[in-house]
Amino acid sequence: MICQKRFSRSDLLKKHQRLHQKLSQEDAVRDENELSSAKKVDYSFIIENPSQLSSQPRDRYREPGTHPLLVGDSRLQYLDVDRATNKTPKARYAASSVLSPSYVAFSRPQDTMATTSELAANMDFSYFVQPWQDSLWVDSSQWFTPDFYDAVRETSHISDPFILQDDSMSLSAHWNWLGQYPAMPGSSTRVASNDDRTAPLVLAEISDGPESISRVNSPPNVPSREDGVAFAWNPSSKSLCQTHSISINASHPLMILHNPRFDILESTWIRVREFLKLETPGSENLIPPSLAVANVFLGLFFDRFYEQSPVLHLPTLLVDHLPSSLLSAMIIIGATYSRIRHTRRFSILMLDRARQNLQALIEADKSLTRHPETIYASSLLVYTGLWCGNKGAFETAEALRGSLVTYVRRLFQPKTKVADVAGSRVEDHWRAWATSEFKRRLRWYVFMIDSQFPAILNMRSMMSLAEVARWECPGDDAAWCTTSAPIWATLVKPLGSLSAPEFGIVFKALTNNRRADFTNLAPSVSAITDSISPWTQFLVLSCLASQALDWSHDWSVQVGSDPAMIQDTGSDCHQESLRIRDNIIGKSHCLPLVYAKADAFISASLKSWECYYGTKYSGNPIPDVAQSLVLYFQNASQILRGLVNIQLQTCVADLQDALGKGGANAVDESLGRLRVYFTNGYTNCVGAHQELPFESLDAFAKSVLETTSIMSNPTLQSATPYSIFGIFLNHVLQWAFLKSSPETLKSHLREHLRDMAFSYHGRGMSELSGILDFGLSSANPTVVNRDRSHLVLMQAAQNLALLGTWGASLNLALLLQLRAKT
């Protein structure tokens, strides 16, 4: 028997072969008596372009007996060739250096072994990027594999054995879907599509008229074609529909490694499913998973996400007593971290259902707005909506931020004192303190979500420093993680209580511009700075990020749309703005370094951040129970410091417009303003200079160091969402330098890159400096695509794809890909 299907990929061929073998085996078992003497059916397959199979760079599905596949980027295979030939890679600054595979992308982790069954069920993000080719950066349609588009579209042809396509057809369908029509190999005609979602890519202003609603629907979960902006959304777009149920086999690693500590009972799961029933007309179909799968997702929430939202007191937590809305939010986030196919779509659908039903409950019972656990559920739903990657969910979460902030403002004030623990009821005192601390931490978590808007999204926060100045800071992490009342009592007795200082006092102490030695600090200041937690330090830095955004917005309005036309450089307003900026820089530099040993790449740009106690934890090890909480806020602080620097060194709104946010007309205007900023210095953009300002070189250097640090450190990459936007904004800033800088500035930047590569050793630095050097070099006029800045966009997009746990990173990666096409 001959199967007529054709394949150009060996992995799809082998998978289809196994399908036929499985069907034949089932037939043999079913008809064992009749077919006992028959010969086994042999299937022959027709293969398109058989020569391509021998050179396929990635063969994910291997036959039994072959070596197991290393999960990692195939570009690393070239490095093995270099070692075999005794060639040592060296950083060069010629145009050809960046085109050798060893200098293109950061090292990908390849020390994880994976079997065929695991890869089929669990997507590894290294497969989102194409293997390196010399001309890959020229054609952005070749940057990603079909797996990337499957993740973005929330479908997967590989997971369904009856829906098999080759690479060319898959890529063709994707670009039809986005309104792009690349020429496929072996085809001389433009591929057409009957999909009602297909429309040309148009970079245009968003209209408020009826015509904006009648536009062709934007595909779900990607930046809209209409303006190429991440998170932009056409509200008339079709809703997502779930087509697959989520299941996890008993032999799956997630099931084997699952910790049942936070499992819920069957009765609780029935209650949650009742909460998730369809209440709002128009809601799409939601297929709840089994209890076992739900418990796996709950475990992943506490294992992977709790460190950035340490609100619930785990030692006294009774999971089955939590409200259904909160359990639903936890399951949604846990499903996101599972990385199982179809969980991205499942999470978005369950998020929408949980949000709608929770809102219905609040409308029926307004007292829920004073219920801390309900507010926590709302905060988790807002967080998920912001970063899940779905445009509709993002817009809804942005709107719900106002309600969430309102609820917290009216939440009952937590008790500031803990009763004396000398009595016999230590257990009661411990639980009372835990309840009070839970409310305190809940308020700060909502404040942290609100502060992500100025720190990441270039939007002002709703809560001010003055509003939270009287709030008590989060309590001691060691006491919070203590597993028993007697141990907690031993921590309380020496102090008399565990009440934390007010935030305004801590903010003033940490942002004092004095560069004093540690020994010269006032005793009261030392006592305050010694006792605060990394979360509090991060909150202080978040306030500075909000101040930096406010200054950046005010400054951009003062400079105007044409900085070269501003003549009054000595005005009082101008000087006052610079004074405010210098004050913010000084405060952020005075923040304490919250990790024991700074990474060599990042210490240069954050050296003054150590002025109070750069080695706080070097002589005082972090308790194991609190280590994950401490590490997350340390890593997030490190990345956020770089984002603050971007706000103070350039205008993020201009970076957004350069990518197309304001439409096609705004692109040239924003690039023109950036050119003036880079040539004359951002804060001195109204003047003229004969020499390149140090400010521009410093901003470029810090951006390179920040990017290298994040992509070379997996622990920094896990500090989402800050790591996602740290990679995005720093790469976009580098692209803007390459795109808009005059030739004189580019030559200075190349010299600066050489000095940095010499001073900062490491593979990541050599790779990124090689890419940037190639982009800054003179283009070959004979090449059709002479815009070498696209290489930086490709590097940024592929790095973002590798951080694909949260869909926001995929959105931004696709945004950069679309920008390179225009």
Coordinates of C-alpha atoms in Angstrom, one line a residue, residues 7-14 166-167:
F7 CA 6.8 15.6 3.0
S8 CA 9.9 17.8 2.9
R9 CA 10.7 17.4 6.6
S10 CA 12.0 14.1 8.0
D11 CA 10.4 14.6 11.4
L12 CA 6.9 14.9 9.9
L13 CA 7.6 11.9 7.6
K14 CA 8.6 9.7 10.5
D166 CA 5.4 20.8 5.1
D167 CA 7.4 23.9 6.1

